[in-house]
Amino acid sequence: MSTTPPRPARGRPASRARSSAPAPERSRGGRATAVADRERPRARAVRGPARAGTGTGLDRLRILLAATMGAVLAGYTLLVPVAALLTGTGGVPVTADGALATAVPLWLAAHRIPIALDGRPLGVLPLLPTLVVVTLVAFASRWAVRRLGGRVRHDAGAVVASQAGAAAAVAVLAGALLPKDMAVTAPWASMLGAGLVAGAAAGVGVVHACGAPAAWKRVLAGWPGASLAGARVAAVALVLVSALLLVVALLASASEVAEIARRLAPGAWAGVGVLVLGVGYLPNALVGALSWSLGAGVSVGIARSGPLGAEPGPLPPFPLAAVLPVTSVPAVAALVLLLPVAAGVLGGLACRRALPGDAAVGERVAAPAVAAVVVAVGAAVAAGLAGGRLAGGPYDPVSLHAWPVLFAALLLVGIPAVLTCAGPELARHVPVGGPDRDRPRSTADRARAARERRRPSTVADLVEHRRTGGAPGRAPSRAAAGRDTGVGDDRDTGDGDDRDGAPADRGDRDRGDRDRDDRGHDDRGGDTGGDPGGDPGGRTDRITRRPPPGQDDPGR
């Protein structure tokens, strides 16, 4: 049967026609294989993700400029409506130029740059605009580092440096554009403060996008990771404690807060401005509640308030200032100090759960201790940022006592955390009954302790100890006496084992005694009674008695 060859494609010779066979069976030199080889990398490049860090230097510069200027302009743009609202509620006509000019000092205040009004310093700046700016810079930095490739060593440093440098340069420029009645207290402070705020926010965004470096991960794999876990739990617990305390204080003094707000803003439109200003200072009040709960208290001028006492003095006509009890503090207010202790206990439990079961005592102590230090430093920094100068009047300064907050957090949070995490392990190393119980105080006590340590554990050990060591006690039994005086005991003649040397094996002697007993029984023909008046079993007949020294053996 003949087979018909496949018909070649139209318009092509048979040698160049496309084969219907699979790709591996095609000729390597064919045109179809060459076209497929050229198209395959192109298709992979289109479908696959772009390689990280393959852009040119101009592309990297474009991304960095977009991220830095975008963060600066976005923060300034968000503050323009707030500036217009505050200007309009104050009774001043709102214009575009006025709103843009008012937003400049607000942008500086958001970067923690003190401003002087008519020569009077204003350092009590709201923390809410700062949180907004930090969030914007973190998101912009995250976007930039991902577009650059997401490499920590190659891309993260450029993003952080660009954000910090741009914020510092814009802060210096904004300080020069302030109105005549406003001025920055120190130009170097504006540059440094804006750079620090933007750089810290950029660092948070970069770490969130790229993850921690490999060296950090290796370090955090041990007890430092458990320390960070405990610090997070303790910090969140302190924030919740502060929020609870602030809410309770606002509810307790709701009438005073409403009265002050009514006097400060008689109209509804003016009340909106006071509400916006109060919301901006709400994080400051939260930090003040934290300082109050730690026992450090809050001071406004000469007035001071804390859970352990209060000093009367004038307070500024502001709604949030009405929550401070400066006249008297109830005695039950001291129980507030137990809330930070509870936060420390929670932090210690988090550290204990994060540590392995076989962790050393030093690691169980170091993890909660470092966590307490981190929480205490963070609380102290927040207390320092929330206070400041207040125009040099009777309410100046507003202090949240950063140093007392630091030491109080170390005491109230650190000690409970350490005891919770390492308390059971530390209790094992505490001697029970005092130090004099385990250490003898006299020679007799030491000798008694030595005898207790050398006390035998079995009856055989007791017999051997008395035979070789001469320990005082009751005389050995008749069977033991018979074994001690039997054949093979060279203690009296000096043969065999020396008394001071290693004694013979007790098991061998016992087996020898049993063998001799069996032989004596067989010689008597199985008689177990023996002479009624003699030694039972004929043991005395089998014992070879040696003559006393100086006498001859009659059988020799």
Coordinates of C-alpha atoms in Angstrom, one line a residue:
M1 CA 0.0 0.0 0.0
S2 CA 1.5 3.3 -1.0
T3 CA 1.4 6.4 1.1
T4 CA 0.9 9.8 -0.3
P5 CA 3.4 12.5 0.9
P6 CA 1.9 15.6 2.5
R7 CA 1.1 18.3 0.1
P8 CA 3.3 21.3 0.5
A9 CA 1.9 24.7 1.4
R10 CA 0.7 26.9 -1.4
G11 CA 3.3 29.3 -2.7
R12 CA 6.2 27.7 -0.9
P13 CA 8.6 24.9 -1.8
A14 CA 8.3 21.7 0.1
S15 CA 11.6 22.2 1.9
R16 CA 10.4 25.5 3.4
A17 CA 6.8 24.5 4.3
R18 CA 5.7 24.5 7.9
S19 CA 5.7 21.1 9.5
S20 CA 2.6 19.9 11.3
A21 CA 4.7 18.0 13.8
P22 CA 5.2 19.4 17.4
A23 CA 7.8 22.0 18.1
P24 CA 10.6 19.7 19.4
E25 CA 10.4 17.7 16.1
R26 CA 11.0 20.7 13.8
S27 CA 14.3 21.4 12.3
R28 CA 16.6 23.8 14.2
G29 CA 17.5 25.6 11.1
G30 CA 14.0 26.2 10.0
R31 CA 12.4 29.6 9.8
A32 CA 9.5 28.7 12.2
T33 CA 11.9 27.7 14.9
A34 CA 13.9 31.0 14.5
V35 CA 10.7 33.1 14.6
A36 CA 9.5 31.2 17.7
D37 CA 12.8 31.7 19.4
R38 CA 12.7 35.4 18.7
E39 CA 9.1 35.9 19.9
R40 CA 9.5 33.8 23.1
P41 CA 11.6 36.3 25.1
R42 CA 9.5 39.1 23.9
A43 CA 6.3 37.5 25.2
R44 CA 7.9 36.6 28.5
A45 CA 9.0 40.2 28.9
V46 CA 5.5 41.5 28.3
R47 CA 3.7 39.0 30.6
G48 CA 6.2 39.0 33.4
P49 CA 6.8 41.7 36.0
A50 CA 9.3 44.4 35.4
R51 CA 12.8 43.8 36.9
A52 CA 13.6 45.8 40.0
G53 CA 16.0 48.7 39.7
T54 CA 16.4 48.6 35.9
G55 CA 15.6 52.3 35.4
T56 CA 18.1 54.9 34.4
G57 CA 19.4 57.7 36.6
L58 CA 16.9 60.1 35.1
D59 CA 14.0 57.8 35.9
R60 CA 15.2 57.5 39.5
L61 CA 15.4 61.2 39.8
R62 CA 12.0 61.7 38.4
I63 CA 10.5 59.2 40.9
L64 CA 12.3 60.8 43.9
L65 CA 11.1 64.3 42.9
A66 CA 7.5 63.1 42.4
A67 CA 7.5 61.5 45.9
T68 CA 9.1 64.4 47.8
M69 CA 7.3 67.3 46.2
G70 CA 4.1 65.3 46.2
A71 CA 4.3 64.8 49.9
V72 CA 5.1 68.5 50.5
L73 CA 2.3 69.8 48.3
A74 CA -0.2 67.3 49.5
G75 CA 0.4 68.3 53.1
Y76 CA 0.2 72.0 52.3
T77 CA -2.9 71.5 50.2
L78 CA -4.7 69.7 53.1
L79 CA -3.9 72.6 55.4
V80 CA -5.3 75.3 53.2
P81 CA -9.0 74.5 53.9
V82 CA -8.3 74.3 57.6
A83 CA -6.6 77.7 57.5
A84 CA -9.6 79.1 55.6
L85 CA -12.0 77.7 58.2
L86 CA -10.1 79.0 61.1
T87 CA -9.8 82.4 59.5
G88 CA -13.5 82.6 58.6
T89 CA -14.7 81.5 62.1
G90 CA -12.5 84.2 63.6
G91 CA -14.5 87.0 61.9
V92 CA -11.9 87.7 59.2
P93 CA -13.0 87.7 55.5
V94 CA -11.7 84.6 53.7
T95 CA -9.7 85.1 50.6
A96 CA -7.5 82.8 48.5
D97 CA -4.3 84.7 49.3
G98 CA -5.2 84.9 53.0
A99 CA -5.9 81.1 53.1
L100 CA -2.6 80.3 51.4
A101 CA -0.7 82.6 53.7
T102 CA -2.3 81.2 56.8
A103 CA -1.5 77.6 55.7
V104 CA 2.2 78.4 55.8
P105 CA 2.5 78.7 59.6
L106 CA 0.2 75.7 59.9
W107 CA 2.6 73.6 57.8
L108 CA 5.5 74.7 60.0
A109 CA 3.5 73.8 63.1
A110 CA 2.8 70.4 61.6
H111 CA 6.6 69.9 61.4
R112 CA 7.0 70.9 65.1
I113 CA 8.6 74.3 64.3
P114 CA 7.9 76.9 67.1
I115 CA 6.6 80.2 65.9
A116 CA 6.7 83.6 67.6
L117 CA 3.6 85.9 67.5
D118 CA 4.6 89.5 68.0
G119 CA 7.7 88.3 69.8
R120 CA 5.8 85.8 72.0
P121 CA 6.8 82.2 71.5
L122 CA 4.1 79.7 70.8
G123 CA 5.4 76.2 71.3
V124 CA 2.3 74.3 72.3
L125 CA 1.5 73.1 68.8
P126 CA -1.3 70.6 67.8
L127 CA -0.2 67.0 67.2
L128 CA -3.0 66.1 64.8
P129 CA -1.5 68.0 61.8
T130 CA 1.8 66.3 62.6
L131 CA 0.2 62.9 62.4
V132 CA -1.4 63.8 59.0
V133 CA 2.0 64.9 57.6
V134 CA 3.7 61.8 58.8
T135 CA 1.1 59.6 57.2
L136 CA 1.4 61.4 53.9
V137 CA 5.2 61.2 53.8
A138 CA 5.2 57.5 54.8
F139 CA 2.8 56.7 51.9
A140 CA 4.8 58.7 49.4
S141 CA 8.0 57.0 50.5
R142 CA 6.5 53.6 50.2
W143 CA 5.4 54.4 46.7
A144 CA 8.8 55.7 45.7
V145 CA 10.8 52.8 47.1
R146 CA 8.6 50.3 45.3
R147 CA 8.9 52.1 42.0
L148 CA 12.7 52.2 42.4
G149 CA 12.9 48.4 43.0
G150 CA 12.3 47.9 46.7
R151 CA 15.9 47.2 47.6
V152 CA 16.8 48.3 51.1
R153 CA 20.5 49.1 50.5
H154 CA 20.1 50.7 47.1
D155 CA 16.8 52.5 47.2
A156 CA 15.7 53.1 50.8
G157 CA 18.5 55.5 51.6
A158 CA 17.8 57.7 48.6
V159 CA 14.1 57.9 49.5
V160 CA 14.7 58.9 53.1
A161 CA 17.4 61.4 52.3
S162 CA 15.3 63.1 49.6
Q163 CA 12.2 63.4 51.9
A164 CA 14.3 64.8 54.8
G165 CA 16.2 67.2 52.5
A166 CA 13.1 68.5 50.8
A167 CA 11.2 69.1 54.0
A168 CA 14.2 70.9 55.5
A169 CA 14.6 73.2 52.4
V170 CA 10.8 74.0 52.3
A171 CA 10.8 74.8 56.0
V172 CA 13.6 77.3 55.6
L173 CA 11.7 78.8 52.6
A174 CA 8.4 78.9 54.5
G175 CA 10.0 80.6 57.4
A176 CA 11.1 83.4 55.1
L177 CA 7.5 83.8 53.7
L178 CA 5.8 84.3 57.1
P179 CA 3.9 87.5 57.7
K180 CA 5.6 90.4 59.5
D181 CA 3.9 89.6 62.9
M182 CA 5.1 86.0 62.7
A183 CA 8.6 84.6 62.8
V184 CA 10.4 81.4 63.4
T185 CA 12.2 81.3 66.7
A186 CA 15.3 79.7 65.3
P187 CA 16.0 79.0 61.6
W188 CA 18.2 76.0 62.4
A189 CA 15.4 74.6 64.5
S190 CA 13.0 74.8 61.5
M191 CA 15.4 73.0 59.2
L192 CA 16.3 70.3 61.7
G193 CA 12.8 69.8 63.0
A194 CA 11.3 69.4 59.5
G195 CA 14.1 67.1 58.4
L196 CA 13.7 64.9 61.4
V197 CA 9.9 64.6 61.1
A198 CA 10.0 63.9 57.4
G199 CA 13.0 61.5 57.7
A200 CA 11.3 59.5 60.4
A201 CA 8.1 59.2 58.5
A202 CA 10.0 58.2 55.3
G203 CA 11.8 55.5 57.3
V204 CA 8.5 54.1 58.5
G205 CA 7.2 53.9 54.9
V206 CA 10.4 52.4 53.6
V207 CA 10.5 49.6 56.2
H208 CA 6.9 48.9 55.7
A209 CA 7.5 48.5 51.9
C210 CA 10.8 46.7 51.9
G211 CA 10.6 44.9 55.1
A212 CA 13.4 44.8 57.8
P213 CA 16.9 44.2 56.5
A214 CA 18.4 40.7 56.8
A215 CA 20.7 41.8 59.7
W216 CA 17.7 43.1 61.6
K217 CA 15.8 39.9 61.1
R218 CA 18.7 37.9 62.4
V219 CA 18.9 40.1 65.5
L220 CA 15.1 40.1 66.0
A221 CA 15.0 36.3 65.8
G222 CA 16.0 36.0 69.4
W223 CA 14.8 37.8 72.5
P224 CA 14.9 41.3 70.9
G225 CA 11.9 40.2 68.8
A226 CA 10.1 39.2 71.9
S227 CA 11.0 42.5 73.4
L228 CA 9.4 44.4 70.5
A229 CA 6.3 42.3 70.8
G230 CA 6.0 43.2 74.5
A231 CA 6.6 46.9 73.7
R232 CA 3.8 46.9 71.2
V233 CA 1.4 45.4 73.6
A234 CA 2.4 47.6 76.4
A235 CA 2.2 50.8 74.2
V236 CA -1.3 49.9 73.0
A237 CA -2.4 49.2 76.5
L238 CA -1.1 52.6 77.7
V239 CA -2.8 54.4 74.8
L240 CA -6.1 52.7 75.7
V241 CA -5.6 53.6 79.4
S242 CA -5.0 57.3 78.3
A243 CA -8.1 57.3 76.1
L244 CA -10.2 55.8 78.9
L245 CA -9.0 58.3 81.4
L246 CA -9.6 61.2 78.9
V247 CA -13.1 60.1 78.2
V248 CA -13.9 59.8 81.8
A249 CA -12.5 63.2 82.5
L250 CA -14.5 64.8 79.7
L251 CA -17.7 63.1 80.9
A252 CA -17.1 64.2 84.5
S253 CA -16.5 67.9 83.5
A254 CA -18.9 68.1 80.5
S255 CA -20.7 71.1 82.0
E256 CA -17.5 73.1 82.4
V257 CA -16.3 72.2 78.9
A258 CA -19.6 73.3 77.4
E259 CA -19.6 76.6 79.4
I260 CA -16.1 77.5 78.3
A261 CA -16.9 76.7 74.6
R262 CA -20.0 78.8 74.8
R263 CA -18.1 81.8 76.2
L264 CA -15.2 81.4 73.7
A265 CA -17.5 81.0 70.6
P266 CA -21.0 82.4 71.2
G267 CA -22.2 81.6 67.6
A268 CA -22.6 78.4 65.8
W269 CA -20.0 79.3 63.1
A270 CA -17.5 80.3 65.7
G271 CA -18.2 77.1 67.6
V272 CA -17.2 75.1 64.5
G273 CA -13.8 76.8 64.6
V274 CA -13.4 76.0 68.3
L275 CA -14.3 72.4 67.6
V276 CA -11.8 72.1 64.8
L277 CA -9.1 73.6 67.1
G278 CA -10.0 71.2 69.9
V279 CA -9.8 68.2 67.6
G280 CA -6.4 69.3 66.5
Y281 CA -5.2 69.4 70.1
L282 CA -7.0 66.1 71.0
P283 CA -3.7 64.1 70.7
N284 CA -2.1 66.5 73.1
A285 CA -4.8 65.9 75.6
L286 CA -4.3 62.2 75.1
V287 CA -0.6 62.5 76.0
G288 CA -1.6 64.6 78.9
A289 CA -3.8 61.8 80.2
L290 CA -0.9 59.4 79.8
S291 CA 1.3 61.7 81.9
W292 CA -1.5 62.0 84.5
S293 CA -2.0 58.2 84.7
L294 CA 1.7 57.7 85.2
G295 CA 1.7 60.1 88.2
A296 CA 3.8 62.8 86.5
G297 CA 0.8 65.1 86.1
V298 CA 0.3 68.2 83.9
S299 CA 1.4 71.7 84.7
V300 CA -0.1 74.9 83.2
G301 CA 1.7 77.9 84.5
I302 CA 1.7 77.6 88.3
A303 CA -1.3 75.2 88.3
R304 CA -0.5 71.5 88.5
S305 CA -2.7 68.4 88.5
G306 CA -1.8 64.8 89.2
P307 CA -3.3 61.7 90.8
L308 CA -1.3 62.3 94.0
G309 CA -2.2 66.0 94.5
A310 CA -3.0 69.3 92.8
E311 CA -1.8 72.9 93.0
P312 CA -4.4 75.6 92.2
G313 CA -3.8 78.2 89.6
P314 CA -5.4 79.9 86.5
L315 CA -6.2 77.8 83.5
P316 CA -6.5 79.0 79.9
P317 CA -10.1 79.5 78.6
F318 CA -10.0 76.4 76.4
P319 CA -12.4 73.5 76.5
L320 CA -9.8 70.8 76.9
A321 CA -8.1 72.6 79.8
A322 CA -11.3 72.3 81.9
V323 CA -10.7 68.6 82.5
L324 CA -7.7 69.2 84.8
P325 CA -8.7 69.1 88.5
V326 CA -6.5 71.8 89.9
T327 CA -8.4 72.5 93.1
S328 CA -8.6 69.1 94.7
V329 CA -8.1 65.5 93.7
P330 CA -10.1 62.7 95.2
A331 CA -8.3 60.0 97.2
V332 CA -9.4 57.3 94.9
A333 CA -7.5 58.9 92.0
A334 CA -4.4 57.2 93.3
L335 CA -5.8 53.9 92.0
V336 CA -5.2 55.2 88.5
L337 CA -1.6 54.2 89.0
L338 CA -2.7 50.6 88.8
L339 CA -3.6 50.9 85.1
P340 CA 0.0 51.3 83.9
V341 CA 0.9 48.3 86.1
A342 CA -1.7 46.3 84.2
A343 CA -0.2 47.5 80.9
G344 CA 3.2 46.2 82.2
V345 CA 1.7 42.9 83.1
L346 CA 0.3 42.5 79.6
G347 CA 3.6 43.4 78.1
G348 CA 5.4 40.8 80.2
L349 CA 2.9 38.2 79.1
A350 CA 3.5 39.1 75.5
C351 CA 7.2 38.7 76.0
R352 CA 6.8 35.4 77.8
R353 CA 4.7 34.0 75.0
A354 CA 7.1 35.2 72.3
L355 CA 10.1 33.6 74.0
P356 CA 10.8 29.9 73.6
G357 CA 10.1 27.5 76.4
D358 CA 13.8 26.8 77.1
A359 CA 14.9 30.5 77.1
A360 CA 17.5 31.4 79.7
V361 CA 16.7 33.5 82.7
G362 CA 18.8 36.4 81.4
E363 CA 16.8 36.5 78.2
R364 CA 13.5 36.4 80.1
V365 CA 14.7 39.4 82.1
A366 CA 16.3 41.3 79.2
A367 CA 13.2 41.1 76.9
P368 CA 10.7 42.8 79.2
A369 CA 13.3 45.3 80.4
V370 CA 14.1 46.5 76.9
A371 CA 10.4 46.6 76.1
A372 CA 9.8 48.8 79.1
V373 CA 12.7 51.1 78.1
V374 CA 11.3 51.5 74.5
V375 CA 7.8 52.3 75.9
A376 CA 9.2 54.7 78.5
V377 CA 11.3 56.6 75.9
G378 CA 8.4 56.8 73.5
A379 CA 6.1 58.2 76.3
A380 CA 8.8 60.7 77.3
V381 CA 9.2 61.9 73.7
A382 CA 5.5 62.3 73.2
A383 CA 5.3 64.3 76.5
G384 CA 8.1 66.6 75.3
L385 CA 6.4 67.2 71.9
A386 CA 2.9 67.8 73.4
G387 CA 4.0 70.7 75.7
G388 CA 5.9 73.9 75.2
R389 CA 5.8 77.7 75.6
L390 CA 2.4 79.5 75.6
A391 CA 3.1 83.2 74.7
G392 CA 4.9 84.0 77.9
G393 CA 1.7 84.8 79.9
P394 CA 0.2 83.4 83.1
Y395 CA -0.4 80.0 81.4
D396 CA 3.2 79.7 80.3
P397 CA 4.7 77.0 80.1
V398 CA 2.5 74.0 79.5
S399 CA 4.6 71.0 80.7
L400 CA 3.8 67.4 80.7
H401 CA 7.0 66.5 82.6
A402 CA 8.9 64.3 80.1
W403 CA 11.6 63.2 82.6
P404 CA 9.2 62.2 85.3
V405 CA 7.2 60.3 82.7
L406 CA 10.3 58.4 81.7
F407 CA 11.1 57.3 85.2
A408 CA 7.5 56.6 86.1
A409 CA 7.0 54.4 83.0
L410 CA 10.2 52.5 83.8
L411 CA 9.0 51.9 87.3
L412 CA 5.3 51.2 86.8
V413 CA 5.6 49.3 83.5
G414 CA 9.1 47.8 83.7
I415 CA 9.0 46.1 87.0
P416 CA 5.6 44.3 86.5
A417 CA 6.7 43.3 83.0
V418 CA 9.9 41.7 84.3
L419 CA 8.2 39.9 87.2
T420 CA 5.5 38.6 84.9
C421 CA 8.0 37.3 82.3
A422 CA 10.7 36.0 84.5
G423 CA 9.1 35.7 87.9
P424 CA 8.8 31.9 88.1
E425 CA 12.3 31.4 86.9
L426 CA 13.7 33.9 89.3
A427 CA 11.8 32.3 92.2
R428 CA 13.7 29.1 91.7
H429 CA 17.0 30.8 92.5
V430 CA 15.8 32.2 95.8
P431 CA 16.9 30.0 98.8
V432 CA 14.1 28.8 101.1
G433 CA 14.7 29.1 104.8
G434 CA 17.5 31.7 104.7
P435 CA 21.2 31.4 103.9
D436 CA 22.1 29.8 107.2
R437 CA 20.0 26.7 106.5
D438 CA 22.2 25.3 103.7
R439 CA 25.6 26.4 105.1
P440 CA 26.8 25.0 108.5
R441 CA 28.1 27.5 110.9
S442 CA 30.4 25.1 113.0
T443 CA 32.7 22.1 112.7
A444 CA 30.1 19.8 114.2
D445 CA 27.5 21.0 111.7
R446 CA 29.8 20.4 108.8
A447 CA 30.7 16.9 110.1
R448 CA 27.0 16.1 110.4
A449 CA 26.3 17.3 106.9
A450 CA 29.2 15.2 105.6
R451 CA 27.8 12.1 107.3
E452 CA 24.4 12.8 105.9
R453 CA 25.9 13.0 102.4
R454 CA 27.8 9.6 103.0
R455 CA 24.7 7.8 104.3
P456 CA 24.1 4.5 102.5
S457 CA 21.0 4.0 100.5
T458 CA 20.5 0.2 100.8
V459 CA 21.0 -2.5 103.5
A460 CA 24.0 -4.0 101.7
D461 CA 25.6 -0.6 101.4
L462 CA 25.0 -0.1 105.1
V463 CA 26.7 -3.4 106.0
E464 CA 29.6 -2.8 103.7
H465 CA 30.0 0.8 105.0
R466 CA 30.1 -0.4 108.6
R467 CA 32.5 -3.2 107.8
T468 CA 35.0 -1.1 105.9
G469 CA 34.6 2.3 107.4
G470 CA 33.8 1.5 111.0
A471 CA 30.8 3.7 111.2
P472 CA 29.1 3.7 114.6
G473 CA 25.8 1.9 114.8
R474 CA 24.2 -1.4 115.7
A475 CA 26.2 -4.6 115.3
P476 CA 25.7 -6.5 112.1
S477 CA 23.4 -9.5 111.9
R478 CA 24.4 -13.1 112.5
A479 CA 24.5 -13.9 108.8
A480 CA 26.6 -10.8 108.2
A481 CA 28.9 -11.8 111.1
G482 CA 29.2 -15.3 109.7
R483 CA 30.1 -13.9 106.3
D484 CA 32.6 -11.5 107.8
T485 CA 34.4 -14.3 109.7
G486 CA 34.2 -16.9 106.9
V487 CA 37.0 -18.3 104.7
G488 CA 38.4 -15.8 102.4
D489 CA 38.2 -12.8 104.8
D490 CA 41.8 -11.7 105.0
R491 CA 41.1 -8.6 107.1
D492 CA 42.9 -10.1 110.2
T493 CA 45.8 -11.7 108.4
G494 CA 46.6 -8.9 106.0
D495 CA 45.9 -11.1 102.9
G496 CA 43.6 -10.1 100.1
D497 CA 42.1 -6.7 99.9
D498 CA 43.5 -4.1 102.2
R499 CA 41.1 -2.2 104.5
D500 CA 42.0 1.1 103.0
G501 CA 42.0 -0.3 99.5
A502 CA 39.1 -1.4 97.3
P503 CA 37.0 -4.2 99.0
A504 CA 36.0 -7.3 97.3
D505 CA 32.8 -7.5 95.3
R506 CA 29.8 -8.1 97.6
G507 CA 28.0 -10.1 95.0
D508 CA 30.9 -12.6 94.7
R509 CA 31.0 -13.1 98.5
D510 CA 27.3 -13.6 98.7
R511 CA 27.4 -16.2 95.9
G512 CA 30.4 -17.9 97.7
D513 CA 28.4 -18.1 101.0
R514 CA 25.4 -19.6 99.2
D515 CA 27.6 -22.2 97.5
R516 CA 29.1 -23.2 100.9
D517 CA 25.7 -23.4 102.4
D518 CA 24.5 -25.8 99.6
R519 CA 27.6 -28.0 100.0
G520 CA 27.1 -28.3 103.8
H521 CA 23.5 -29.2 103.2
D522 CA 24.4 -32.0 100.8
D523 CA 27.0 -33.5 103.2
R524 CA 24.3 -33.8 106.0
G525 CA 22.1 -35.6 103.6
G526 CA 19.4 -33.0 103.5
D527 CA 19.1 -32.7 107.3
T528 CA 18.0 -29.1 108.0
G529 CA 17.6 -29.6 111.7
G530 CA 21.1 -30.3 112.8
D531 CA 22.0 -30.5 116.5
P532 CA 19.3 -28.8 118.6
G533 CA 21.9 -27.2 120.7
G534 CA 24.3 -26.4 117.9
D535 CA 24.5 -24.0 115.1
P536 CA 21.6 -24.4 112.7
G537 CA 22.5 -25.8 109.3
G538 CA 26.0 -26.7 110.5
R539 CA 27.4 -23.3 109.8
T540 CA 29.8 -23.4 112.7
D541 CA 31.4 -26.6 111.5
R542 CA 32.2 -25.0 108.2
I543 CA 33.8 -21.9 109.6
T544 CA 37.6 -22.1 109.7
R545 CA 38.7 -20.3 112.8
R546 CA 42.2 -19.0 112.9
P547 CA 44.3 -19.3 116.1
P548 CA 45.2 -16.1 117.8
P549 CA 48.5 -14.5 117.0
G550 CA 51.5 -16.3 118.7
Q551 CA 50.0 -19.8 118.7
D552 CA 50.5 -22.6 116.3
D553 CA 47.8 -24.2 114.4
P554 CA 47.3 -27.8 115.8
G555 CA 46.3 -29.1 112.4
R556 CA 49.5 -27.8 110.7

